[in-house]
Amino acid sequence: MSDVDVEVIRDLEHSAESVWAVVSDFGDLSWAGDPQTEGSGSGPGMIRRRTIPGLPEPIEEVMDGIDHDARVLRYSIPRGLPMPIGNYRASARVAARGPSACRVYWRGMATPQGVSAEQATAILQGTYAQLLDWLGARMQQG
């Protein structure tokens, strides 16, 4: 089965710099409703482990790259992926839309495993929409 490629875009009425400060802090996912995160290392190659009640093992995410000038973060999930997909790679990009507004692009590619491409696409769309909802709520808190 071929890979799916999904992107969800959200406009936020906050500066790109302030949003990027939250998104680029790979070790801190407290804004994403996930306070049980521990990290090891820093920069590309850094690993964060997310423990979510009800899952048999932690989700292990690896920062594959970060470009602060372009405001792009790339990561993958090699172990503990709680979705019926494999070979998961994702990126988050923050683009300025003026001094106090930005557009966030959350994109992922993966291979469906045991589900159709349409189902895998819907799963990723829902995941990214939730992440962007949480990010928007975090930015509203200041």
Coordinates of N, CA and C in Angstrom, one line a residue:
M1 N 0.9 -1.2 0.0 CA 0.0 0.0 0.0 C 0.9 1.2 0.0
S2 N 0.5 2.3 -0.7 CA 1.3 3.5 -0.8 C 1.1 4.4 0.4
D3 N 2.1 5.2 0.6 CA 2.0 6.2 1.8 C 0.9 7.2 1.6
V4 N 0.5 7.7 2.7 CA -0.5 8.8 2.7 C 0.4 10.1 3.1
D5 N -0.1 11.2 2.6 CA 0.6 12.5 2.9 C -0.5 13.4 3.3
V6 N -0.5 13.9 4.5 CA -1.6 14.7 5.1 C -1.1 16.0 5.7
E7 N -1.7 17.1 5.4 CA -1.4 18.4 6.0 C -2.6 19.1 6.5
V8 N -2.5 19.6 7.7 CA -3.6 20.4 8.3 C -3.0 21.8 8.5
I9 N -3.7 22.8 8.2 CA -3.2 24.2 8.3 C -4.1 25.0 9.2
R10 N -3.5 25.8 10.0 CA -4.3 26.6 10.9 C -3.7 28.0 11.0
D11 N -4.5 29.0 10.9 CA -4.1 30.4 11.2 C -4.3 30.7 12.6
L12 N -3.3 31.4 13.2 CA -3.4 31.8 14.6 C -3.1 33.3 14.7
E13 N -3.8 33.9 15.6 CA -3.6 35.4 15.7 C -2.5 35.6 16.8
H14 N -1.4 35.1 16.6 CA -0.2 35.2 17.5 C 1.0 35.3 16.6
S15 N 2.1 36.0 17.1 CA 3.2 36.1 16.2 C 3.9 34.8 15.9
A16 N 4.5 34.7 14.8 CA 5.2 33.4 14.4 C 6.3 33.1 15.4
E17 N 7.0 34.1 16.0 CA 8.0 33.9 17.0 C 7.5 33.3 18.2
S18 N 6.3 33.7 18.7 CA 5.8 33.2 19.9 C 5.3 31.8 19.7
V19 N 4.7 31.5 18.6 CA 4.2 30.1 18.3 C 5.3 29.2 18.1
W20 N 6.4 29.7 17.4 CA 7.5 28.8 17.2 C 8.2 28.5 18.5
A21 N 8.2 29.4 19.4 CA 8.9 29.1 20.7 C 8.2 27.9 21.4
V22 N 6.9 27.7 21.2 CA 6.2 26.6 21.8 C 6.5 25.3 21.0
V23 N 6.3 25.4 19.7 CA 6.4 24.3 18.8 C 7.9 23.7 18.8
S24 N 8.8 24.6 18.8 CA 10.2 24.2 18.7 C 10.8 23.6 19.9
D25 N 10.1 23.7 21.1 CA 10.6 23.1 22.3 C 10.2 21.6 22.3
F26 N 11.0 20.8 21.7 CA 10.6 19.4 21.4 C 10.4 18.6 22.7
G27 N 11.1 19.0 23.8 CA 11.0 18.2 25.0 C 9.8 18.6 25.9
D28 N 9.0 19.6 25.5 CA 7.9 20.1 26.3 C 6.6 19.9 25.5
L29 N 5.8 18.9 25.8 CA 4.5 18.8 25.2 C 3.4 19.0 26.2
S30 N 3.7 19.8 27.3 CA 2.6 20.0 28.3 C 1.4 20.8 27.6
W31 N 1.7 21.5 26.6 CA 0.6 22.2 25.9 C -0.3 21.3 25.1
A32 N 0.2 20.1 24.8 CA -0.6 19.1 24.0 C -1.3 18.1 24.9
G33 N -1.7 18.5 26.1 CA -2.5 17.6 27.0 C -1.7 16.4 27.4
D34 N -0.4 16.5 27.4 CA 0.5 15.4 27.7 C 1.6 15.7 28.7
P35 N 1.3 15.8 30.0 CA 2.3 16.2 30.9 C 3.4 15.1 31.2
Q36 N 3.1 13.8 30.8 CA 4.1 12.8 31.1 C 5.0 12.6 29.9
T37 N 5.9 13.5 29.7 CA 6.9 13.4 28.6 C 8.3 13.6 29.2
E38 N 9.2 12.7 28.8 CA 10.6 12.8 29.2 C 11.4 12.8 28.0
G39 N 12.5 13.6 28.0 CA 13.4 13.7 26.9 C 14.8 13.3 27.2
S40 N 15.5 12.9 26.2 CA 17.0 12.7 26.3 C 17.7 13.3 25.1
G41 N 18.7 14.0 25.4 CA 19.5 14.7 24.3 C 18.9 16.0 24.0
S42 N 19.5 16.6 23.0 CA 19.0 17.9 22.5 C 19.3 18.0 21.0
G43 N 18.6 18.9 20.3 CA 18.8 19.0 18.9 C 18.4 17.8 18.1
P44 N 18.8 17.7 16.8 CA 18.5 16.6 16.0 C 19.0 15.3 16.7
G45 N 18.2 14.3 16.7 CA 18.5 13.0 17.4 C 17.9 12.9 18.8
M46 N 17.4 14.1 19.3 CA 16.8 14.1 20.6 C 15.6 13.1 20.6
I47 N 15.4 12.4 21.7 CA 14.3 11.5 21.9 C 13.4 12.0 22.9
R48 N 12.1 12.0 22.7 CA 11.1 12.3 23.7 C 10.2 11.0 23.8
R49 N 9.9 10.6 25.1 CA 9.1 9.5 25.3 C 7.8 10.0 26.0
R50 N 6.7 9.7 25.4 CA 5.4 10.1 25.9 C 4.6 8.9 26.5
T51 N 4.3 9.0 27.8 CA 3.6 7.9 28.4 C 2.1 8.3 28.5
I52 N 1.3 7.5 27.9 CA -0.2 7.8 27.9 C -0.9 6.7 28.5
P53 N -1.7 7.0 29.6 CA -2.4 5.9 30.2 C -3.2 5.1 29.2
G54 N -3.2 3.7 29.4 CA -3.9 2.9 28.5 C -3.1 2.3 27.3
L55 N -2.0 2.9 27.1 CA -1.1 2.4 26.0 C -0.1 1.4 26.6
P56 N 0.2 0.3 25.9 CA 1.1 -0.7 26.4 C 2.5 -0.3 26.6
E57 N 3.0 0.8 25.8 CA 4.3 1.2 25.9 C 4.4 2.7 25.6
P58 N 5.5 3.4 26.0 CA 5.6 4.8 25.6 C 5.7 5.0 24.1
I59 N 5.3 6.2 23.7 CA 5.5 6.6 22.3 C 6.9 7.3 22.3
E60 N 7.7 6.8 21.4 CA 9.1 7.3 21.3 C 9.2 8.1 20.0
E61 N 9.4 9.4 20.2 CA 9.5 10.3 19.0 C 11.0 10.8 18.9
V62 N 11.4 11.0 17.7 CA 12.8 11.4 17.5 C 12.8 12.7 16.7
M63 N 13.5 13.7 17.1 CA 13.6 14.9 16.3 C 14.6 14.6 15.2
D64 N 14.1 14.7 14.0 CA 15.0 14.4 12.8 C 15.7 15.7 12.3
G65 N 15.1 16.9 12.6 CA 15.8 18.1 12.2 C 15.0 19.3 12.7
I66 N 15.7 20.4 12.8 CA 15.1 21.6 13.2 C 15.8 22.8 12.5
D67 N 15.0 23.7 11.9 CA 15.6 24.9 11.2 C 14.9 26.1 11.8
H68 N 15.6 26.8 12.7 CA 15.0 27.9 13.4 C 14.7 29.1 12.5
D69 N 15.6 29.3 11.4 CA 15.3 30.4 10.5 C 14.1 30.2 9.7
A70 N 13.8 28.9 9.2 CA 12.6 28.6 8.4 C 11.5 28.2 9.3
R71 N 11.7 28.1 10.6 CA 10.7 27.6 11.6 C 10.1 26.3 11.2
V72 N 10.9 25.3 11.0 CA 10.5 24.0 10.6 C 11.1 22.9 11.6
L73 N 10.2 22.1 12.1 CA 10.6 21.0 13.0 C 10.2 19.7 12.3
R74 N 11.2 18.7 12.2 CA 10.9 17.4 11.6 C 11.1 16.3 12.6
Y75 N 10.2 15.4 12.7 CA 10.3 14.3 13.7 C 9.7 13.0 13.1
S76 N 10.0 11.9 13.8 CA 9.5 10.6 13.4 C 9.1 9.8 14.6
I77 N 8.4 8.8 14.5 CA 8.0 7.9 15.6 C 8.4 6.5 15.3
P78 N 9.6 6.1 15.7 CA 10.0 4.7 15.3 C 9.4 3.6 16.3
R79 N 9.0 4.0 17.5 CA 8.5 3.0 18.4 C 7.3 3.5 19.2
G80 N 6.3 2.6 19.4 CA 5.2 2.9 20.3 C 4.1 3.6 19.6
L81 N 4.1 3.7 18.3 CA 3.1 4.4 17.5 C 1.7 3.9 17.8
P82 N 0.8 4.7 18.3 CA -0.5 4.1 18.7 C -1.6 4.2 17.6
M83 N -1.1 4.3 16.4 CA -2.1 4.4 15.2 C -1.7 3.2 14.3
P84 N -2.7 2.8 13.4 CA -2.4 1.7 12.5 C -1.7 2.2 11.2
I85 N -0.5 2.8 11.5 CA 0.4 3.3 10.4 C 1.8 2.9 10.8
G86 N 2.7 2.9 9.8 CA 4.1 2.7 10.0 C 4.9 3.7 9.2
N87 N 6.2 3.7 9.4 CA 7.1 4.6 8.6 C 6.6 6.0 8.7
Y88 N 6.3 6.4 10.0 CA 5.7 7.8 10.2 C 6.8 8.9 10.3
R89 N 6.6 9.9 9.5 CA 7.5 11.1 9.5 C 6.5 12.3 9.5
A90 N 6.9 13.3 10.2 CA 6.1 14.5 10.3 C 6.9 15.8 10.4
S91 N 6.2 16.9 10.2 CA 6.9 18.2 10.3 C 5.8 19.2 10.8
A92 N 6.3 20.2 11.4 CA 5.5 21.3 11.8 C 6.3 22.6 11.3
R93 N 5.5 23.5 10.7 CA 6.2 24.7 10.1 C 5.3 25.9 10.5
V94 N 5.9 27.0 11.0 CA 5.2 28.2 11.4 C 5.7 29.3 10.4
A95 N 4.7 29.9 9.7 CA 5.0 31.0 8.8 C 4.3 32.3 9.3
A96 N 5.0 33.4 9.2 CA 4.5 34.7 9.7 C 3.4 35.1 8.6
R97 N 2.4 35.7 9.2 CA 1.3 36.4 8.3 C 1.2 37.9 8.8
G98 N 2.3 38.5 9.1 CA 2.3 39.8 9.7 C 3.0 39.8 11.0
P99 N 3.0 40.9 11.7 CA 3.7 40.9 13.0 C 3.0 40.2 14.2
S100 N 1.7 40.0 14.1 CA 1.0 39.4 15.2 C 0.1 38.2 14.7
A101 N 0.4 37.6 13.6 CA -0.4 36.5 13.1 C 0.5 35.5 12.4
C102 N 0.1 34.2 12.4 CA 0.9 33.2 11.7 C 0.0 32.1 11.2
R103 N 0.6 31.3 10.4 CA 0.0 30.1 9.8 C 0.9 28.9 10.2
V104 N 0.2 27.9 10.8 CA 0.9 26.7 11.2 C 0.5 25.5 10.2
Y105 N 1.5 24.8 9.7 CA 1.3 23.7 8.8 C 1.8 22.4 9.6
W106 N 0.9 21.5 9.8 CA 1.4 20.2 10.4 C 1.2 19.1 9.4
R107 N 2.2 18.5 9.0 CA 2.2 17.5 7.9 C 2.8 16.2 8.3
G108 N 2.2 15.1 7.8 CA 2.7 13.8 8.1 C 2.6 12.9 6.9
M109 N 3.5 12.0 6.9 CA 3.5 10.9 5.9 C 3.7 9.6 6.6
A110 N 2.9 8.6 6.1 CA 3.0 7.3 6.8 C 2.4 6.2 5.8
T111 N 2.7 5.0 6.2 CA 2.2 3.8 5.4 C 1.1 3.2 6.2
P112 N -0.1 3.1 5.7 CA -1.3 2.5 6.4 C -0.9 1.0 6.7
Q113 N -1.3 0.6 7.8 CA -1.1 -0.8 8.2 C -2.4 -1.4 8.7
G114 N -3.1 -2.2 7.9 CA -4.4 -2.8 8.3 C -5.6 -1.9 8.2
V115 N -5.4 -0.7 7.6 CA -6.5 0.2 7.3 C -6.3 0.7 5.9
S116 N -7.4 1.3 5.4 CA -7.3 1.9 4.1 C -6.5 3.2 4.1
A117 N -6.1 3.7 2.9 CA -5.4 5.0 2.9 C -6.4 6.1 3.4
E118 N -7.7 6.0 3.1 CA -8.7 7.0 3.5 C -8.8 7.0 5.0
Q119 N -8.8 5.8 5.6 CA -8.8 5.7 7.1 C -7.6 6.3 7.7
A120 N -6.4 6.0 7.2 CA -5.2 6.5 7.7 C -5.1 8.0 7.6
T121 N -5.6 8.5 6.5 CA -5.7 10.0 6.2 C -6.6 10.6 7.3
A122 N -7.7 10.1 7.5 CA -8.7 10.6 8.5 C -8.0 10.6 9.9
I123 N -7.3 9.6 10.3 CA -6.7 9.5 11.6 C -5.6 10.6 11.7
L124 N -4.8 10.8 10.7 CA -3.8 11.8 10.8 C -4.4 13.2 10.8
Q125 N -5.5 13.4 10.0 CA -6.1 14.7 10.0 C -6.7 15.0 11.4
G126 N -7.3 14.1 12.0 CA -7.8 14.3 13.4 C -6.8 14.5 14.4
T127 N -5.6 13.8 14.3 CA -4.5 14.0 15.2 C -4.0 15.4 15.0
Y128 N -3.7 15.9 13.8 CA -3.2 17.2 13.6 C -4.2 18.3 14.0
A129 N -5.4 18.1 13.7 CA -6.4 19.1 14.1 C -6.4 19.2 15.7
Q130 N -6.3 18.1 16.4 CA -6.3 18.2 17.8 C -5.0 18.9 18.3
L131 N -3.9 18.6 17.7 CA -2.6 19.3 18.1 C -2.8 20.8 17.9
L132 N -3.3 21.2 16.8 CA -3.5 22.6 16.5 C -4.5 23.2 17.4
D133 N -5.5 22.5 17.8 CA -6.5 23.0 18.8 C -5.8 23.3 20.1
W134 N -5.0 22.3 20.6 CA -4.2 22.5 21.8 C -3.2 23.6 21.7
L135 N -2.6 23.7 20.5 CA -1.6 24.8 20.4 C -2.3 26.2 20.4
G136 N -3.4 26.3 19.8 CA -4.2 27.5 19.8 C -4.6 27.9 21.3
A137 N -5.1 26.9 22.0 CA -5.5 27.1 23.4 C -4.3 27.5 24.2
R138 N -3.1 26.9 24.0 CA -1.9 27.3 24.7 C -1.5 28.7 24.5
M139 N -1.6 29.1 23.2 CA -1.3 30.5 22.8 C -2.3 31.5 23.5
Q140 N -3.5 31.1 23.6 CA -4.5 32.0 24.3 C -4.2 32.3 25.7
Q141 N -3.5 31.3 26.4 CA -3.1 31.4 27.8 C -2.0 32.4 28.0
G142 N -1.3 32.8 26.9 CA -0.2 33.7 27.0 C 1.1 33.2 27.4

